[in-house]
Short mmCIF file of C-alpha atoms and ligand atoms in Angstrom, two decimals:
data_model
loop_
_atom_site.label_atom_id
_atom_site.label_comp_id
_atom_site.label_asym_id
_atom_site.label_seq_id
_atom_site.Cartn_x
_atom_site.Cartn_y
_atom_site.Cartn_z
CA MET A 23 1.03 0.44 -1.37
CA CYS A 24 2.57 3.25 1.05
CA GLY A 25 0.89 5.92 3.66
CA ILE A 26 0.81 9.04 2.92
CA VAL A 27 -0.94 12.22 4.64
CA GLY A 28 -1.08 15.95 3.72
CA VAL A 29 -2.28 18.72 6.58
CA VAL A 30 -3.33 21.87 6.11
CA SER A 31 -4.21 23.56 9.86
CA THR A 32 -4.04 27.02 11.98
CA GLN A 33 -1.20 25.10 14.54
CA PRO A 34 1.49 23.68 13.42
CA VAL A 35 1.78 20.17 12.06
CA ASN A 36 4.13 18.03 12.63
CA GLN A 37 3.66 15.74 15.81
CA LEU A 38 0.13 15.57 13.75
CA ILE A 39 1.84 14.04 10.84
CA TYR A 40 3.89 12.38 13.04
CA ASP A 41 0.48 10.52 14.64
CA ALA A 42 -0.86 9.88 11.20
CA LEU A 43 2.08 8.25 9.99
CA LEU A 44 2.32 6.29 12.86
CA LEU A 45 -1.11 4.49 12.33
CA LEU A 46 0.06 4.30 9.02
CA GLN A 47 3.07 1.80 9.56
CA HIS A 48 1.62 -0.79 8.54
CA ARG A 49 1.78 0.65 4.73
CA GLY A 50 5.60 0.81 4.19
CA GLN A 51 7.73 0.41 7.19
CA ASP A 52 11.11 0.36 5.34
CA ALA A 53 11.52 4.65 5.14
CA ALA A 54 9.86 7.30 6.64
CA GLY A 55 9.29 11.31 5.93
CA ILE A 56 7.99 14.84 6.88
CA VAL A 57 8.24 18.56 4.81
CA THR A 58 7.05 21.27 6.72
CA GLN A 59 6.37 24.28 5.30
CA LEU A 60 6.89 27.16 6.89
CA GLY A 61 6.61 31.06 5.11
CA TYR A 62 7.45 29.77 2.13
CA LYS A 63 10.50 27.66 2.80
CA PHE A 64 10.26 23.60 2.75
CA PHE A 65 12.23 21.93 6.26
CA MET A 66 12.22 18.01 5.49
CA HIS A 67 13.46 15.37 6.97
CA LYS A 68 13.85 11.93 5.71
CA ALA A 69 15.35 8.24 6.37
CA LYS A 70 15.77 4.43 6.15
CA GLY A 71 13.59 2.86 8.99
CA MET A 72 10.15 2.60 10.65
CA VAL A 73 8.88 6.04 11.65
CA ARG A 74 9.99 6.22 15.83
CA ASP A 75 13.29 5.80 14.29
CA VAL A 76 13.41 7.82 12.05
CA PHE A 77 12.91 11.20 14.04
CA ARG A 78 14.48 12.25 16.85
CA THR A 79 13.37 15.09 18.77
CA ARG A 80 16.19 17.25 16.98
CA ASN A 81 14.21 16.37 13.85
CA MET A 82 10.40 17.25 15.22
CA ARG A 83 11.61 20.28 16.53
CA ALA A 84 13.26 21.39 12.66
CA LEU A 85 10.26 20.68 11.15
CA PRO A 86 7.88 24.03 11.80
CA GLY A 87 5.34 25.27 9.74
CA ASN A 88 1.52 24.87 9.97
CA CYS A 89 0.96 22.47 6.65
CA GLY A 90 3.20 19.18 6.14
CA LEU A 91 3.16 15.95 4.09
CA GLY A 92 4.43 12.46 5.73
CA GLN A 93 5.08 8.98 3.96
CA VAL A 94 6.19 5.51 4.55
CA ARG A 95 7.91 3.75 2.53
CA TYR A 96 7.53 0.50 1.10
CA PRO A 97 8.97 0.32 -2.01
CA THR A 98 7.63 -0.84 -5.48
CA ALA A 99 9.45 0.76 -7.94
CA GLY A 100 14.02 1.81 -8.07
CA ASN A 101 15.81 1.21 -5.24
CA ALA A 102 14.69 -0.32 -1.99
CA ALA A 103 17.98 0.32 -0.52
CA SER A 104 18.55 3.58 -0.79
CA GLU A 105 17.96 6.30 1.25
CA GLU A 106 17.77 9.04 -1.39
CA GLU A 107 14.52 7.47 -2.74
CA ALA A 108 12.21 7.68 0.82
CA GLN A 109 9.77 10.45 0.68
CA PRO A 110 8.40 12.96 0.29
CA PHE A 111 10.52 14.30 -3.00
CA TYR A 112 11.22 18.19 -3.58
CA VAL A 113 11.93 20.05 -6.34
CA ASN A 114 12.54 23.95 -6.90
CA ALA A 115 10.36 25.32 -9.50
CA PRO A 116 8.04 26.44 -10.25
CA PHE A 117 7.02 27.75 -6.98
CA GLY A 118 8.86 25.21 -5.06
CA VAL A 119 7.24 21.62 -4.81
CA VAL A 120 6.96 18.36 -2.71
CA LEU A 121 5.45 15.48 -2.80
CA ALA A 122 4.58 12.60 -1.04
CA HIS A 123 3.34 9.02 -3.63
CA ASN A 124 1.47 5.22 -3.22
CA GLY A 125 1.43 3.81 -6.00
CA ASN A 126 4.15 2.51 -9.23
CA LEU A 127 3.66 3.81 -12.75
CA THR A 128 3.70 1.64 -15.17
CA ASN A 129 5.02 4.11 -17.49
CA ALA A 130 8.35 5.55 -15.78
CA HIS A 131 11.04 4.78 -17.95
CA ALA A 132 8.90 6.38 -21.26
CA LEU A 133 8.20 8.98 -18.57
CA ARG A 134 11.92 10.06 -17.51
CA ARG A 135 12.80 9.62 -20.77
CA GLU A 136 10.43 12.38 -21.77
CA LEU A 137 11.30 14.51 -19.07
CA VAL A 138 15.29 14.61 -19.19
CA GLN A 139 15.01 15.05 -23.38
CA THR A 140 12.14 16.70 -24.25
CA ASP A 141 11.46 18.97 -21.02
CA HIS A 142 14.92 19.07 -19.41
CA ARG A 143 14.24 18.32 -16.50
CA HIS A 144 16.89 16.45 -14.06
CA ILE A 145 15.82 13.22 -12.18
CA ASN A 146 18.15 12.54 -9.07
CA THR A 147 17.17 8.83 -8.56
CA GLU A 148 16.08 5.62 -9.73
CA SER A 149 12.27 6.09 -8.20
CA ASP A 150 9.12 6.40 -9.90
CA SER A 151 7.94 8.80 -7.47
CA GLU A 152 10.35 11.17 -8.35
CA VAL A 153 9.36 11.12 -12.15
CA LEU A 154 5.94 11.90 -11.04
CA LEU A 155 6.68 14.74 -8.93
CA ASN A 156 8.62 16.07 -12.21
CA VAL A 157 5.57 15.70 -14.37
CA LEU A 158 3.67 17.47 -12.35
CA ALA A 159 5.81 20.79 -11.87
CA HIS A 160 6.26 20.69 -15.21
CA GLU A 161 2.72 21.15 -16.02
CA LEU A 162 2.14 23.63 -13.28
CA GLY A 163 4.80 25.23 -15.22
CA ARG A 164 3.31 25.58 -18.75
CA ALA A 165 -0.03 25.96 -17.03
CA SER A 166 0.84 29.16 -14.67
CA ARG A 167 0.59 32.39 -16.62
CA GLY A 168 0.79 34.51 -13.70
CA ALA A 169 3.18 34.97 -10.57
CA VAL A 170 0.45 33.48 -8.62
CA LEU A 171 -0.81 29.94 -10.00
CA GLN A 172 -4.76 30.45 -9.78
CA VAL A 173 -6.70 27.13 -8.83
CA GLU A 174 -7.85 26.63 -12.49
CA GLU A 175 -4.09 26.46 -13.33
CA ILE A 176 -3.75 23.86 -11.10
CA PHE A 177 -6.29 21.61 -11.91
CA GLU A 178 -5.12 22.39 -15.69
CA ALA A 179 -1.37 20.96 -14.97
CA VAL A 180 -3.47 18.07 -13.35
CA ARG A 181 -5.47 16.83 -16.23
CA ALA A 182 -2.11 17.40 -18.35
CA LEU A 183 -0.39 14.68 -15.64
CA HIS A 184 -3.60 12.37 -15.94
CA ARG A 185 -2.63 12.22 -19.54
CA ARG A 186 0.93 11.65 -19.68
CA VAL A 187 0.63 9.44 -16.20
CA ARG A 188 0.42 5.65 -16.22
CA GLY A 189 -0.32 2.63 -13.36
CA SER A 190 -1.21 3.87 -9.46
CA TYR A 191 -0.95 7.23 -7.89
CA ALA A 192 -2.23 8.64 -5.18
CA LEU A 193 -0.73 11.73 -4.20
CA VAL A 194 -0.53 14.83 -1.87
CA ALA A 195 1.74 17.66 -2.36
CA LEU A 196 2.24 21.48 -1.67
CA ILE A 197 2.72 24.18 -3.58
CA ALA A 198 5.14 26.32 -2.09
CA GLY A 199 2.97 29.97 -0.48
CA HIS A 200 -0.25 27.97 -2.14
CA GLY A 201 -0.99 25.15 -0.72
CA MET A 202 -2.21 21.28 -1.25
CA LEU A 203 -2.99 19.87 -3.24
CA VAL A 204 -4.35 15.65 -3.35
CA VAL A 205 -4.99 13.60 -6.61
CA ARG A 206 -6.23 9.96 -6.74
CA ASP A 207 -5.17 7.79 -10.59
CA PRO A 208 -8.43 7.95 -12.90
CA PHE A 209 -9.05 3.91 -11.44
CA GLY A 210 -8.12 5.10 -7.58
CA ILE A 211 -6.79 1.47 -7.56
CA ARG A 212 -4.71 3.08 -4.23
CA PRO A 213 -6.94 4.44 -1.48
CA LEU A 214 -6.83 8.06 -0.91
CA CYS A 215 -9.65 10.45 1.45
CA ILE A 216 -9.74 13.59 2.91
CA GLY A 217 -11.17 14.65 5.85
CA ARG A 218 -11.48 17.77 9.09
CA GLY A 219 -10.41 18.61 12.54
CA PRO A 220 -12.83 20.30 14.32
CA ASP A 221 -10.37 23.71 14.76
CA GLY A 222 -10.35 23.25 10.65
CA THR A 223 -7.68 21.13 10.49
CA VAL A 224 -7.87 19.71 6.73
CA MET A 225 -5.85 16.62 6.15
CA ALA A 226 -5.72 14.17 4.04
CA ALA A 227 -4.40 10.70 3.94
CA SER A 228 -4.33 6.77 2.15
CA GLU A 229 -6.42 5.22 5.08
CA SER A 230 -8.95 6.67 7.47
CA VAL A 231 -7.02 4.84 10.34
CA ALA A 232 -5.16 8.20 10.09
CA LEU A 233 -8.36 10.63 10.45
CA GLU A 234 -9.58 9.16 12.92
CA GLY A 235 -6.68 8.03 14.72
CA THR A 236 -5.85 12.06 14.67
CA GLY A 237 -8.77 13.15 15.90
CA HIS A 238 -10.41 13.78 12.60
CA ARG A 239 -13.41 12.87 10.67
CA PHE A 240 -13.37 11.11 7.87
CA GLU A 241 -16.10 13.37 5.23
CA ARG A 242 -15.14 11.44 2.47
CA ASP A 243 -13.04 9.82 -0.56
CA VAL A 244 -11.02 11.56 -3.08
CA ALA A 245 -12.89 9.93 -6.41
CA PRO A 246 -10.84 8.20 -9.07
CA GLY A 247 -9.70 11.18 -11.73
CA GLU A 248 -10.39 13.68 -9.10
CA ALA A 249 -7.75 16.49 -7.64
CA ILE A 250 -8.71 18.36 -4.25
CA PHE A 251 -7.17 21.54 -3.55
CA VAL A 252 -6.42 23.09 -0.04
CA THR A 253 -5.68 26.71 -0.18
CA LEU A 254 -3.97 27.18 3.17
CA ASP A 255 -6.31 29.09 5.16
CA GLY A 256 -8.40 25.94 4.67
CA GLN A 257 -10.66 26.68 1.66
CA ILE A 258 -11.33 23.34 -0.65
CA HIS A 259 -11.72 23.45 -3.89
CA ALA A 260 -12.82 20.22 -6.02
CA ARG A 261 -12.77 18.98 -9.53
CA GLN A 262 -12.93 15.85 -11.61
CA CYS A 263 -9.76 16.08 -13.62
CA ALA A 264 -9.72 12.55 -15.69
CA ASP A 265 -11.76 12.60 -18.89
CA ASP A 266 -12.75 8.78 -18.38
CA PRO A 267 -12.55 7.82 -14.45
CA ARG A 268 -13.79 4.58 -13.15
CA HIS A 269 -13.72 3.05 -10.36
CA HIS A 270 -11.85 -0.20 -9.43
CA PRO A 271 -10.03 0.12 -6.08
CA CYS A 272 -7.09 -2.29 -5.86
CA ILE A 273 -8.72 -5.64 -4.39
CA PHE A 274 -5.78 -6.99 -2.49
CA GLU A 275 -6.18 -3.62 0.06
CA PHE A 276 -9.07 -5.27 1.45
CA VAL A 277 -6.90 -9.45 1.22
CA TYR A 278 -4.37 -7.67 3.67
CA LEU A 279 -2.93 -3.83 3.04
CA ALA A 280 -4.86 -1.66 5.17
CA ARG A 281 -5.94 -2.09 8.46
CA PRO A 282 -9.51 -3.75 9.16
CA ASP A 283 -10.50 -0.48 11.29
CA SER A 284 -10.65 1.14 7.73
CA VAL A 285 -12.83 2.32 5.16
CA ILE A 286 -12.44 2.53 1.94
CA ASP A 287 -13.73 3.85 -1.21
CA GLY A 288 -17.44 3.04 1.43
CA ILE A 289 -16.00 -0.68 2.11
CA SER A 290 -15.44 -1.56 5.47
CA VAL A 291 -12.01 -3.23 5.35
CA TYR A 292 -13.44 -5.61 8.39
CA ARG A 293 -17.33 -6.22 6.93
CA ALA A 294 -14.61 -7.32 3.75
CA ARG A 295 -12.85 -10.05 5.91
CA LEU A 296 -15.77 -11.25 7.22
CA ASN A 297 -17.47 -11.90 4.02
CA MET A 298 -14.30 -13.55 2.34
CA GLY A 299 -14.22 -15.37 5.94
CA GLU A 300 -17.93 -16.58 5.21
CA ALA A 301 -17.55 -17.62 1.15
CA LEU A 302 -14.22 -19.69 2.08
CA ALA A 303 -16.29 -21.50 4.25
CA THR A 304 -18.72 -22.86 2.08
CA ARG A 305 -15.28 -24.59 -0.22
CA VAL A 306 -13.81 -25.43 3.28
CA ILE A 307 -17.30 -27.50 3.68
CA SER A 308 -16.85 -29.04 0.25
CA THR A 309 -13.42 -30.05 0.77
CA VAL A 310 -13.19 -30.54 4.56
CA PRO A 311 -15.88 -32.22 6.36
CA PRO A 312 -16.31 -30.12 9.51
CA PRO A 313 -16.76 -32.78 11.94
CA ASP A 314 -12.69 -33.31 10.61
CA ILE A 315 -11.57 -30.56 12.00
CA ASP A 316 -10.41 -30.20 16.20
CA ALA A 317 -10.32 -26.33 15.57
CA VAL A 318 -10.24 -23.09 13.34
CA ILE A 319 -6.32 -21.25 13.52
CA PRO A 320 -6.04 -18.10 12.17
CA ILE A 321 -2.05 -17.57 11.16
CA PRO A 322 -2.15 -13.41 12.91
CA GLU A 323 -2.44 -10.65 12.17
CA SER A 324 -4.72 -10.28 8.60
CA SER A 325 -6.16 -13.86 8.54
CA ARG A 326 -8.37 -13.00 11.90
CA PRO A 327 -11.92 -11.85 10.48
CA ALA A 328 -11.44 -14.44 7.60
CA ALA A 329 -11.16 -17.10 10.12
CA MET A 330 -13.63 -16.56 13.06
CA GLU A 331 -16.24 -16.62 9.74
CA VAL A 332 -15.22 -19.47 8.85
CA ALA A 333 -14.36 -20.97 12.42
CA ARG A 334 -18.70 -19.76 13.47
CA LEU A 335 -20.31 -20.82 9.29
CA ILE A 336 -18.76 -24.65 9.28
CA GLY A 337 -20.03 -24.97 13.44
CA ARG A 338 -16.54 -25.20 14.52
CA PRO A 339 -14.09 -23.82 17.49
CA TYR A 340 -12.00 -20.35 16.84
CA ARG A 341 -8.23 -21.26 18.85
CA GLU A 342 -5.15 -18.77 19.27
CA GLY A 343 -2.74 -21.09 18.12
CA PHE A 344 0.22 -18.44 17.28
CA VAL A 345 0.94 -15.97 19.02
CA LYS A 346 2.45 -12.71 17.32
CA ASN A 347 5.29 -10.90 18.89
CA ARG A 348 4.35 -7.31 18.04
CA TYR A 349 7.40 -5.73 17.97
CA VAL A 350 8.42 -7.78 14.45
CA GLY A 351 6.85 -5.88 11.44
CA ARG A 352 4.93 -7.19 8.60
CA THR A 353 6.87 -9.84 7.11
CA PHE A 354 5.15 -9.78 3.52
CA ILE A 355 6.34 -5.93 2.61
CA MET A 356 10.16 -7.01 4.03
CA PRO A 357 12.57 -6.61 1.45
CA GLY A 358 14.61 -9.81 0.71
CA GLN A 359 12.94 -13.22 0.35
CA ALA A 360 15.94 -13.67 3.11
CA VAL A 361 14.70 -11.97 5.45
CA ARG A 362 11.05 -12.53 5.08
CA LYS A 363 11.68 -16.38 5.30
CA LYS A 364 13.85 -15.38 8.55
CA SER A 365 11.71 -13.14 10.17
CA VAL A 366 8.69 -15.82 10.03
CA ARG A 367 9.76 -17.66 13.03
CA GLN A 368 11.22 -14.56 14.97
CA LYS A 369 6.98 -13.45 14.82
CA LEU A 370 5.27 -16.49 15.22
CA ASN A 371 5.28 -18.65 17.87
CA VAL A 372 3.56 -22.01 18.44
CA ILE A 373 0.80 -22.80 21.68
CA ALA A 374 1.46 -25.90 21.77
CA SER A 375 -1.29 -26.98 23.41
CA GLU A 376 -3.54 -25.69 20.37
CA PHE A 377 -1.57 -28.19 18.05
CA ALA A 378 -1.58 -31.35 20.14
CA GLY A 379 -3.26 -34.27 18.42
CA ARG A 380 -5.75 -31.91 16.28
CA ASN A 381 -6.71 -31.48 13.00
CA VAL A 382 -6.48 -28.53 12.88
CA LEU A 383 -7.49 -25.75 10.26
CA LEU A 384 -5.14 -23.09 9.37
CA VAL A 385 -6.45 -20.01 7.70
CA ASP A 386 -4.13 -17.21 6.24
CA ASP A 387 -5.64 -14.17 4.12
CA SER A 388 -3.22 -14.74 1.29
CA ILE A 389 -0.66 -17.58 -0.25
CA VAL A 390 1.97 -15.18 -2.49
CA ARG A 391 5.25 -16.43 -2.12
CA GLY A 392 4.16 -19.19 0.28
CA THR A 393 7.10 -18.12 3.11
CA THR A 394 4.52 -17.64 5.73
CA SER A 395 2.34 -20.52 4.81
CA ARG A 396 5.35 -23.01 4.32
CA GLU A 397 7.03 -22.41 7.78
CA ILE A 398 3.49 -22.10 9.85
CA VAL A 399 2.67 -25.89 8.89
CA GLN A 400 5.67 -27.55 9.44
CA MET A 401 5.68 -25.33 13.14
CA ALA A 402 1.90 -26.66 13.38
CA ARG A 403 3.38 -30.13 13.00
CA GLU A 404 6.33 -30.15 15.59
CA ALA A 405 4.10 -29.35 18.01
CA GLY A 406 2.39 -32.64 17.93
CA ALA A 407 -1.22 -32.17 14.36
CA ARG A 408 -2.46 -34.30 13.59
CA LYS A 409 -3.72 -33.25 10.22
CA VAL A 410 -3.01 -29.78 9.54
CA TYR A 411 -5.55 -28.29 6.53
CA LEU A 412 -4.72 -25.17 5.10
CA ALA A 413 -7.48 -22.41 3.92
CA SER A 414 -6.71 -19.27 2.21
CA ALA A 415 -9.56 -15.85 2.37
CA ALA A 416 -7.17 -15.17 -0.97
CA PRO A 417 -7.67 -16.65 -4.33
CA PRO A 418 -4.46 -17.55 -5.98
CA VAL A 419 -1.47 -15.34 -6.53
CA ARG A 420 -0.55 -16.21 -9.70
CA TYR A 421 0.17 -13.32 -11.89
CA PRO A 422 2.30 -10.07 -10.78
CA ASN A 423 1.36 -6.65 -9.51
CA VAL A 424 2.90 -3.41 -11.04
CA TYR A 425 0.39 -1.07 -9.06
CA GLY A 426 2.06 -0.53 -5.95
CA ILE A 427 2.64 -4.67 -4.18
CA ASP A 428 6.23 -5.49 -4.17
CA MET A 429 5.41 -9.42 -6.62
CA PRO A 430 7.32 -8.75 -9.55
CA THR A 431 8.08 -11.60 -11.66
CA GLN A 432 5.43 -14.35 -11.80
CA GLU A 433 8.58 -17.14 -10.14
CA GLU A 434 8.40 -15.78 -7.12
CA LEU A 435 4.81 -16.87 -6.75
CA VAL A 436 4.04 -20.33 -5.37
CA ALA A 437 0.78 -20.63 -7.41
CA HIS A 438 2.25 -19.50 -10.27
CA GLY A 439 2.60 -22.30 -13.19
CA ARG A 440 1.55 -24.44 -10.30
CA SER A 441 -1.97 -27.14 -9.60
CA VAL A 442 -3.02 -26.67 -6.43
CA GLU A 443 -2.37 -29.74 -5.47
CA GLU A 444 1.03 -28.98 -6.46
CA VAL A 445 0.72 -26.05 -3.92
CA ARG A 446 -0.45 -27.97 -1.18
CA GLN A 447 2.70 -31.09 -1.84
CA LEU A 448 5.32 -27.96 -1.54
CA ILE A 449 3.81 -26.01 1.68
CA GLY A 450 3.39 -29.25 3.65
CA CYS A 451 -0.38 -29.41 4.46
CA ASP A 452 -3.03 -32.57 4.34
CA ALA A 453 -5.33 -29.65 2.43
CA LEU A 454 -5.91 -26.49 0.59
CA ILE A 455 -8.73 -24.42 -0.01
CA TYR A 456 -8.04 -21.14 -2.29
CA GLN A 457 -10.76 -18.73 -2.21
CA ASP A 458 -12.43 -18.58 -5.54
CA VAL A 459 -11.65 -15.57 -7.38
CA GLU A 460 -15.41 -14.43 -8.46
CA ALA A 461 -16.50 -15.30 -5.09
CA MET A 462 -14.01 -13.09 -3.69
CA LYS A 463 -15.17 -10.05 -5.95
CA ARG A 464 -18.56 -10.47 -5.12
CA ALA A 465 -17.59 -11.13 -1.13
CA VAL A 466 -16.22 -7.44 -1.40
CA GLY A 467 -17.47 -6.12 -4.30
CA ALA A 468 -21.64 -6.86 -2.11
CA LEU A 469 -19.91 -3.73 0.01
CA ASN A 470 -20.32 -1.12 -2.81
CA PRO A 471 -22.46 -2.16 -5.45
CA THR A 472 -21.36 1.95 -7.17
CA LEU A 473 -18.00 0.71 -8.34
CA ALA A 474 -16.59 -0.41 -11.72
CA GLY A 475 -15.35 -3.13 -10.33
CA PHE A 476 -12.11 -4.02 -8.65
CA GLU A 477 -8.19 -4.26 -9.50
CA ALA A 478 -7.25 -7.94 -9.45
CA SER A 479 -4.13 -8.36 -11.52
CA CYS A 480 -3.02 -10.41 -9.13
CA PHE A 481 -5.95 -13.09 -8.90
CA ASP A 482 -6.83 -12.92 -12.55
CA GLY A 483 -4.54 -11.48 -14.52
CA ASP A 484 -6.44 -8.65 -16.08
CA TYR A 485 -4.32 -5.33 -15.74
CA ILE A 486 -7.49 -2.32 -15.77
CA THR A 487 -4.64 0.98 -17.13
CA GLY A 488 -4.54 -1.37 -20.96
CA ASP A 489 -0.78 -0.16 -20.73
CA VAL A 490 -0.15 -3.19 -19.75
CA THR A 491 0.02 -6.70 -20.53
CA LEU A 492 1.05 -10.24 -19.23
CA GLU A 493 4.06 -9.80 -21.56
CA THR A 494 5.01 -6.52 -20.79
CA VAL A 495 5.15 -6.58 -17.04
CA ALA A 496 8.22 -8.72 -17.06
CA ALA A 497 10.41 -5.76 -18.88
CA LEU A 498 8.57 -3.20 -16.70
CA ASN A 499 9.39 -5.12 -13.42
CA ALA A 500 13.03 -6.15 -14.69
CA PRO A 501 14.81 -3.37 -12.11
CA ARG A 502 12.90 -4.70 -9.23
CA SER A 503 13.59 -8.53 -9.80
CA GLY A 504 15.53 -9.37 -6.36
CA ALA A 505 15.28 -6.09 -5.32
CA GLY A 506 16.24 -5.82 -1.48
CA ASP A 507 17.66 -9.43 -1.13
CA ASP A 508 20.95 -7.24 -1.23
CA ASP A 509 20.72 -4.51 1.31
CA ASP A 510 23.93 -3.14 0.12
CA SER A 511 23.28 -3.28 -2.85
CA ALA A 512 24.26 1.17 -3.85
CA ALA A 513 21.94 3.51 -6.14
CA GLY A 514 25.66 3.98 -8.18
CA THR A 515 26.94 7.30 -8.08
CA ARG A 516 24.81 10.18 -7.74
CA LEU A 517 24.93 13.49 -5.75
CA THR A 518 23.44 13.02 -2.80
CA LEU A 519 21.40 15.09 -0.33
CA PRO A 520 22.14 15.40 2.75
CA ASN A 521 18.87 13.58 5.11
CA ALA A 522 18.19 16.48 7.30
CA GLN A 523 17.40 19.61 5.54
CA GLU A 524 15.93 23.03 4.77
CA VAL A 525 15.15 22.79 1.00
O1 PRP B 7 3.14 -16.27 1.26
P1 PRP B 7 3.43 -15.24 1.75
O2 PRP B 7 4.46 -14.64 0.93
O3 PRP B 7 4.45 -15.43 3.34
O4 PRP B 7 2.79 -13.99 1.81
C1 PRP B 7 1.47 -13.80 2.89
C2 PRP B 7 1.70 -13.99 3.84
O5 PRP B 7 2.16 -12.54 4.51
C3 PRP B 7 1.04 -11.43 5.27
O6 PRP B 7 1.39 -11.95 6.30
P2 PRP B 7 2.43 -10.59 7.53
O7 PRP B 7 3.05 -11.20 7.90
O8 PRP B 7 3.11 -9.64 6.25
O9 PRP B 7 1.49 -9.61 8.28
P3 PRP B 7 0.08 -9.71 8.78
O10 PRP B 7 1.15 -9.85 10.21
O11 PRP B 7 -1.00 -8.27 8.84
O12 PRP B 7 -0.53 -10.82 8.46
C4 PRP B 7 -0.64 -11.93 5.10
O13 PRP B 7 -1.11 -11.82 6.08
C5 PRP B 7 0.09 -13.38 4.71
O14 PRP B 7 0.28 -14.38 6.38
N1 LIG B 8 4.56 1.39 -2.63
C1 LIG B 8 4.35 2.54 -2.97
O1 LIG B 8 3.41 3.22 -2.90
C2 LIG B 8 5.59 2.82 -3.30
C3 LIG B 8 5.68 4.04 -4.19
C4 LIG B 8 6.78 3.83 -5.20
N2 LIG B 8 6.51 3.32 -5.91
C5 LIG B 8 8.44 3.63 -4.79
O2 LIG B 8 8.78 2.78 -4.84
O3 LIG B 8 8.63 4.43 -3.52
MG1 MG B 9 -0.37 -12.57 7.04
#
């Protein structure tokens, strides 16, 4: 998951894109970038770091123009340490195209080979997003028949792109002098929505919070397989470009990735978390008798709605027991296990009085590597808790993810190959209660019965795009295993473009 935004306006868009990226910061903390267009020229600045650190006043001043794109990156392909893989990406032909991507391609290796050997394109990084951009550019080139691209030709190119590309891809792209292209993959795995401002500004973004927080009205989600082209004067053209679109959004968006104030594919993320809490409460009651629980305590931040609902339904008090240092980012999306582990204690501190002599039920939204829960259970015990029970609003994460969540290997997942009892022993709690997979799907699915289903491979091992099996996942993720553990690892010797560039 990364955060992407694209804007077409009649006013300068640099500050607007910056503000939208701040609202999407929870989706990617590693790198950030903005590209704007003035006339036929693109202006770009991108670098590693959080939005506030990447853009200084001088960088913002160097981003003129009334349309542009932005991205915050959470690396899931290529090299996490590489500055060159920050997005957006640029190619000069045809016309000049820049692109920002959220997702992960499952056939990036094969596409890379094809692009180089058959299409004679040059790929300069290990990023799958650069591969995606080159497929788009190549197909735009093939579809264009005159000096100016026609909207139908753009849709023809997207149809061809859907046939070549596998995996998850929500993208925004600018075609120089033409307008903005917005595309969602045929399964709608990663979120993407579109809206308008009072002055007619059109904005597409990963989450509705980016629209609302910048004063835009959410209009709709982009449909799976759909392409939307926004001309520079704000006219919107939309077309279904996939042969067989089926709507299976990623369920982990509702568990953890998205902000609770966003609505994705008609489902309020907050309500989804409450529903997961409701389903979890039933399992808690059948495992630990509520009178044995003195307090229900969330592990901030993402588990709060679920924990509140568990407390209400089991009839025990909801208490805050951990205070989050708001200046430390989300630990799960940090690159490298060492930094993730260190950050848990930096990020969360106990309120000792809530634990001393009590039996506590800690609730988290998910347990992935077990980094958070192991530390937290220990902290609760150090603070004097008598019994420490732990409940997870999501089922055990047992399978790697290939669609844009950085869980490349089974071995790193604490629940992989272990029974619930073995996980409990490893985490060190007195009881461990997991959500059930079907109950989770029902809890979220009840909020939009029109969906075909969910992409839930990390829970059920079912890879929705059909081109990936558990056997092929390892090969697919091989370059990512351990990625980020060594922040000094360089991308090899390759052409490095300057950061602030007029491209
Ligand atoms: O088992 P793990 O590998 O530790 O991963 C799961 C934890 O990571 C996430 O928290 P994070 O700190 O990233 O963000 P949050 O503040 O939104 O909860 C998630 O909410 C869990 O607490
Ligand atoms: N999480 C994402 O969406 C990542 C996008 C892309 N695969 C990258 O690694 O940069
Ligand atoms: Mg958390």
